[in-house]
Amino acid sequence: MGPALFFSLLIITFSFLPVFVLEAQEGRLFAPLAFTKTYAMAAAAGLSITVVPVLMGYFIRGRIRPETQNPINRGLINGYRPLLEWVLRHPRGVLWGALVLTLVSAYPVLKIGTEFMPDMDEGDLLYMPSTLPGLSPGKAQELLGQTDRILKTFPEVERVVGKAGRAETATDPAPLSMFETTIKLKPKSEWRPNTTTKTLIEEMRAALKMPGLPDVFVMPIKTRIDMLTTGIRTPVGIKVTGPDLDGIEQVGRRIEEVIRALSGTVSVYAERITGARYVDVRINRHAAARYGLNVMDVQEAVATAIGGMNVTETVEGRERYPVNLRYPTALRDSLERIRALPVVTMSGLPIPLSDVADVRIVDGPDMIRSDNARLSGWISIDIAGRDLGSYVVEAQKAVREQVQLPAGYALTWTGQYEYLERAKQRLSLVIPLTIVIILLLLYLHFRNTAEVLIILGTLPLALVGGFWLLYAMDYNMSVAVGVGFIALGGVAVEIGVVMLAYLDNALAERVESRRKRGQQLTRNDLHEAIVEGALMRIRPVTMTKVAIIVALLPILWTTGTGSEPMSRIAAPMVGGMLSVAILTLLVIPAAYWLWKARAIKH
């Protein structure tokens, strides 16, 4: 059994190869798990062929009680024997039943959605609405105070801190039209009964319904990471790139109309790139020259009167503050008064600014974005009640059919969808390579293709229970779920390899016994060998299943910050252990019987 254990543990080790090739967020999140399991399995594989046999010689001595004396094991054998006898009488029916069970599992597979990672409840919320450009500081302050007061009325909210515009840092290029409100929540023990984060967000959305203020509720840490990597703060985003800002805005507005009609869309906002208002001062060079002024003279007069000039610095202890001098607000708070601003000529006489410049209000970009050296505009899409994968597929189809892009314009779908596609692309390359490596290891162990095909042919049945449990718990396929299925596949292959090793050993004893007597192996001998080998395996199979399920149930049912990805890893393992039991105890003996019985005459 040493080689079987060694190769099975080696297969588990290589089965985690796809996890090692994950990059960025998913790689950093699951690499520690993969390294820990790999080191443990590699050490176990080495110990199984070195230290364990030596220790068995030292400690397994004297009178060894048979397994049948254990009441639990005796009950397992008595319950499994009639079932195994029935399987060997109807092996083809068992295989057809396994095939039907596998095909029926296509139903939950088709119903399960896809997402990059499940939303983690960080304990607090971030409210990030955006208004149209051109919002005045006074109106922004009014709206921010209004939303903060509404949010503070919820009994689950401890504190609300809002910000409009950019912070005093170069890493926060937020326009004044973007609000960021951090909502500090109380411990969940102080919440109202039957209130969850999801229901609380829905209540907040209903209370904050304001025209022109699309609401976006996200998790603070996750959103900061998303904005640093993709620039998009919502689960789904679209970047519209092109040569002209006006054209980009028109395309964005059309896409906004199409996306808003899709089911699952909570809010969609296409940036109004050219919606800001500016005071444009165009200097008339000829008029200025008649007064002996050049362009710089007029620009300095405008900059000093409107923007101000630092004339000195005041020292207050260890603190220093600039002293800025400019015209009072009453002289520059309207277009007419700006036109009347005095400009001193070379002769010392003041003239109004309108004599040397054309002053008017024009539309312009609130912020100019670029992506890969091309002008771009962003569309933020918040979704609820649907999985990310199916929503984006439907949205892409709708945009492709209803939006005609002008020449030179392009769309890029980003946000969490970008992460999902990146993980899919990488796994699609590495998983086939991993399967090839596992095939090679199985062949090196069994030295025949039949048993390799038995393992691989019955492996999909091991995944059936995992898919049904995901469907029952309303989980979506994600990177975390994929890691769980990788672990499940490794365990299923390990148990199958050991089961075949037991069957091979029991059959080898019958063959040797018949050879010594000069007789041919009969089907009755094959039947007895399969029963003996499978019954010997019932105890370790049951121990493995129970140990894994009992160990993972607390992770599956746990709640709290960070529990969401862990429960997604545990769900395939817990559900899959039930179908692995069917695979190991019923399907593999039936397939083994059909394979070996072909070479034995009645």
mmCIF file of N, CA, C and O in Angstrom, residues 560-590:
data_model
loop_
_atom_site.group_PDB
_atom_site.id
_atom_site.type_symbol
_atom_site.label_atom_id
_atom_site.label_comp_id
_atom_site.label_asym_id
_atom_site.label_seq_id
_atom_site.Cartn_x
_atom_site.Cartn_y
_atom_site.Cartn_z
ATOM 1 N N GLY A 560 -19.277 36.137 9.802
ATOM 2 C CA GLY A 560 -18.326 37.152 10.231
ATOM 3 C C GLY A 560 -17.447 37.598 9.084
ATOM 4 O O GLY A 560 -17.521 37.071 7.957
ATOM 5 N N THR A 561 -16.599 38.570 9.374
ATOM 6 C CA THR A 561 -15.731 39.137 8.351
ATOM 7 C C THR A 561 -14.770 38.086 7.799
ATOM 8 O O THR A 561 -14.071 37.419 8.558
ATOM 9 N N GLY A 562 -14.750 37.929 6.475
ATOM 10 C CA GLY A 562 -13.860 36.972 5.828
ATOM 11 C C GLY A 562 -14.411 35.572 5.711
ATOM 12 O O GLY A 562 -13.748 34.706 5.150
ATOM 13 N N SER A 563 -15.624 35.324 6.202
ATOM 14 C CA SER A 563 -16.171 33.964 6.155
ATOM 15 C C SER A 563 -16.693 33.584 4.770
ATOM 16 O O SER A 563 -16.815 32.396 4.464
ATOM 17 N N GLU A 564 -17.006 34.589 3.935
ATOM 18 C CA GLU A 564 -17.629 34.284 2.641
ATOM 19 C C GLU A 564 -16.734 33.439 1.732
ATOM 20 O O GLU A 564 -17.199 32.403 1.221
ATOM 21 N N PRO A 565 -15.482 33.797 1.477
ATOM 22 C CA PRO A 565 -14.670 32.923 0.620
ATOM 23 C C PRO A 565 -14.371 31.573 1.251
ATOM 24 O O PRO A 565 -14.276 30.566 0.545
ATOM 25 N N MET A 566 -14.252 31.517 2.573
ATOM 26 C CA MET A 566 -13.965 30.232 3.225
ATOM 27 C C MET A 566 -15.138 29.275 3.085
ATOM 28 O O MET A 566 -14.953 28.074 2.871
ATOM 29 N N SER A 567 -16.364 29.781 3.219
ATOM 30 C CA SER A 567 -17.529 28.909 3.056
ATOM 31 C C SER A 567 -17.643 28.417 1.617
ATOM 32 O O SER A 567 -18.101 27.287 1.385
ATOM 33 N N ARG A 568 -17.194 29.227 0.647
ATOM 34 C CA ARG A 568 -17.223 28.775 -0.760
ATOM 35 C C ARG A 568 -16.198 27.682 -1.025
ATOM 36 O O ARG A 568 -16.404 26.832 -1.890
ATOM 37 N N ILE A 569 -15.077 27.718 -0.306
ATOM 38 C CA ILE A 569 -14.098 26.639 -0.446
ATOM 39 C C ILE A 569 -14.628 25.356 0.175
ATOM 40 O O ILE A 569 -14.450 24.256 -0.359
ATOM 41 N N ALA A 570 -15.314 25.478 1.325
ATOM 42 C CA ALA A 570 -15.774 24.297 2.053
ATOM 43 C C ALA A 570 -16.971 23.627 1.391
ATOM 44 O O ALA A 570 -17.120 22.401 1.474
ATOM 45 N N ALA A 571 -17.850 24.401 0.742
ATOM 46 C CA ALA A 571 -19.087 23.844 0.196
ATOM 47 C C ALA A 571 -18.845 22.708 -0.805
ATOM 48 O O ALA A 571 -19.473 21.646 -0.698
ATOM 49 N N PRO A 572 -17.971 22.851 -1.818
ATOM 50 C CA PRO A 572 -17.742 21.724 -2.731
ATOM 51 C C PRO A 572 -17.193 20.489 -2.023
ATOM 52 O O PRO A 572 -17.536 19.357 -2.390
ATOM 53 N N MET A 573 -16.349 20.695 -1.019
ATOM 54 C CA MET A 573 -15.778 19.555 -0.305
ATOM 55 C C MET A 573 -16.843 18.804 0.486
ATOM 56 O O MET A 573 -16.908 17.568 0.457
ATOM 57 N N VAL A 574 -17.695 19.539 1.203
ATOM 58 C CA VAL A 574 -18.724 18.890 2.026
ATOM 59 C C VAL A 574 -19.721 18.154 1.144
ATOM 60 O O VAL A 574 -20.053 16.985 1.380
ATOM 61 N N GLY A 575 -20.225 18.828 0.113
ATOM 62 C CA GLY A 575 -21.178 18.154 -0.772
ATOM 63 C C GLY A 575 -20.540 17.043 -1.573
ATOM 64 O O GLY A 575 -21.147 15.994 -1.806
ATOM 65 N N GLY A 576 -19.300 17.262 -2.004
ATOM 66 C CA GLY A 576 -18.633 16.259 -2.825
ATOM 67 C C GLY A 576 -18.285 14.991 -2.081
ATOM 68 O O GLY A 576 -18.190 13.918 -2.689
ATOM 69 N N MET A 577 -18.083 15.064 -0.764
ATOM 70 C CA MET A 577 -17.738 13.861 -0.009
ATOM 71 C C MET A 577 -18.853 12.810 -0.078
ATOM 72 O O MET A 577 -18.578 11.603 -0.042
ATOM 73 N N LEU A 578 -20.095 13.250 -0.187
ATOM 74 C CA LEU A 578 -21.204 12.289 -0.292
ATOM 75 C C LEU A 578 -21.167 11.559 -1.628
ATOM 76 O O LEU A 578 -21.348 10.341 -1.694
ATOM 77 N N SER A 579 -20.926 12.291 -2.712
ATOM 78 C CA SER A 579 -20.850 11.630 -4.016
ATOM 79 C C SER A 579 -19.557 10.841 -4.165
ATOM 80 O O SER A 579 -19.515 9.835 -4.884
ATOM 81 N N VAL A 580 -18.482 11.251 -3.473
ATOM 82 C CA VAL A 580 -17.244 10.469 -3.487
ATOM 83 C C VAL A 580 -17.465 9.113 -2.826
ATOM 84 O O VAL A 580 -16.898 8.098 -3.255
ATOM 85 N N ALA A 581 -18.292 9.081 -1.787
ATOM 86 C CA ALA A 581 -18.606 7.797 -1.140
ATOM 87 C C ALA A 581 -19.294 6.855 -2.115
ATOM 88 O O ALA A 581 -18.977 5.658 -2.182
ATOM 89 N N ILE A 582 -20.255 7.383 -2.902
ATOM 90 C CA ILE A 582 -20.923 6.558 -3.909
ATOM 91 C C ILE A 582 -19.922 6.085 -4.955
ATOM 92 O O ILE A 582 -19.922 4.919 -5.373
ATOM 93 N N LEU A 583 -19.045 6.990 -5.368
ATOM 94 C CA LEU A 583 -18.043 6.650 -6.371
ATOM 95 C C LEU A 583 -17.133 5.535 -5.875
ATOM 96 O O LEU A 583 -16.893 4.544 -6.574
ATOM 97 N N THR A 584 -16.628 5.672 -4.660
ATOM 98 C CA THR A 584 -15.629 4.737 -4.151
ATOM 99 C C THR A 584 -16.236 3.379 -3.822
ATOM 100 O O THR A 584 -15.671 2.329 -4.161
ATOM 101 N N LEU A 585 -17.376 3.364 -3.166
ATOM 102 C CA LEU A 585 -17.935 2.132 -2.642
ATOM 103 C C LEU A 585 -18.819 1.389 -3.633
ATOM 104 O O LEU A 585 -19.039 0.177 -3.474
ATOM 105 N N LEU A 586 -19.322 2.078 -4.658
ATOM 106 C CA LEU A 586 -20.250 1.423 -5.582
ATOM 107 C C LEU A 586 -19.743 1.411 -7.023
ATOM 108 O O LEU A 586 -19.691 0.356 -7.661
ATOM 109 N N VAL A 587 -19.379 2.562 -7.534
ATOM 110 C CA VAL A 587 -19.073 2.670 -8.962
ATOM 111 C C VAL A 587 -17.740 2.005 -9.299
ATOM 112 O O VAL A 587 -17.641 1.256 -10.290
ATOM 113 N N ILE A 588 -16.695 2.264 -8.511
ATOM 114 C CA ILE A 588 -15.388 1.667 -8.805
ATOM 115 C C ILE A 588 -15.428 0.142 -8.730
ATOM 116 O O ILE A 588 -14.898 -0.535 -9.627
ATOM 117 N N PRO A 589 -16.055 -0.498 -7.707
ATOM 118 C CA PRO A 589 -16.172 -1.971 -7.735
ATOM 119 C C PRO A 589 -16.913 -2.478 -8.969
ATOM 120 O O PRO A 589 -16.532 -3.518 -9.540
ATOM 121 N N ALA A 590 -17.976 -1.765 -9.379
ATOM 122 C CA ALA A 590 -18.727 -2.210 -10.557
ATOM 123 C C ALA A 590 -17.869 -2.116 -11.818
ATOM 124 O O ALA A 590 -17.845 -3.042 -12.646
#
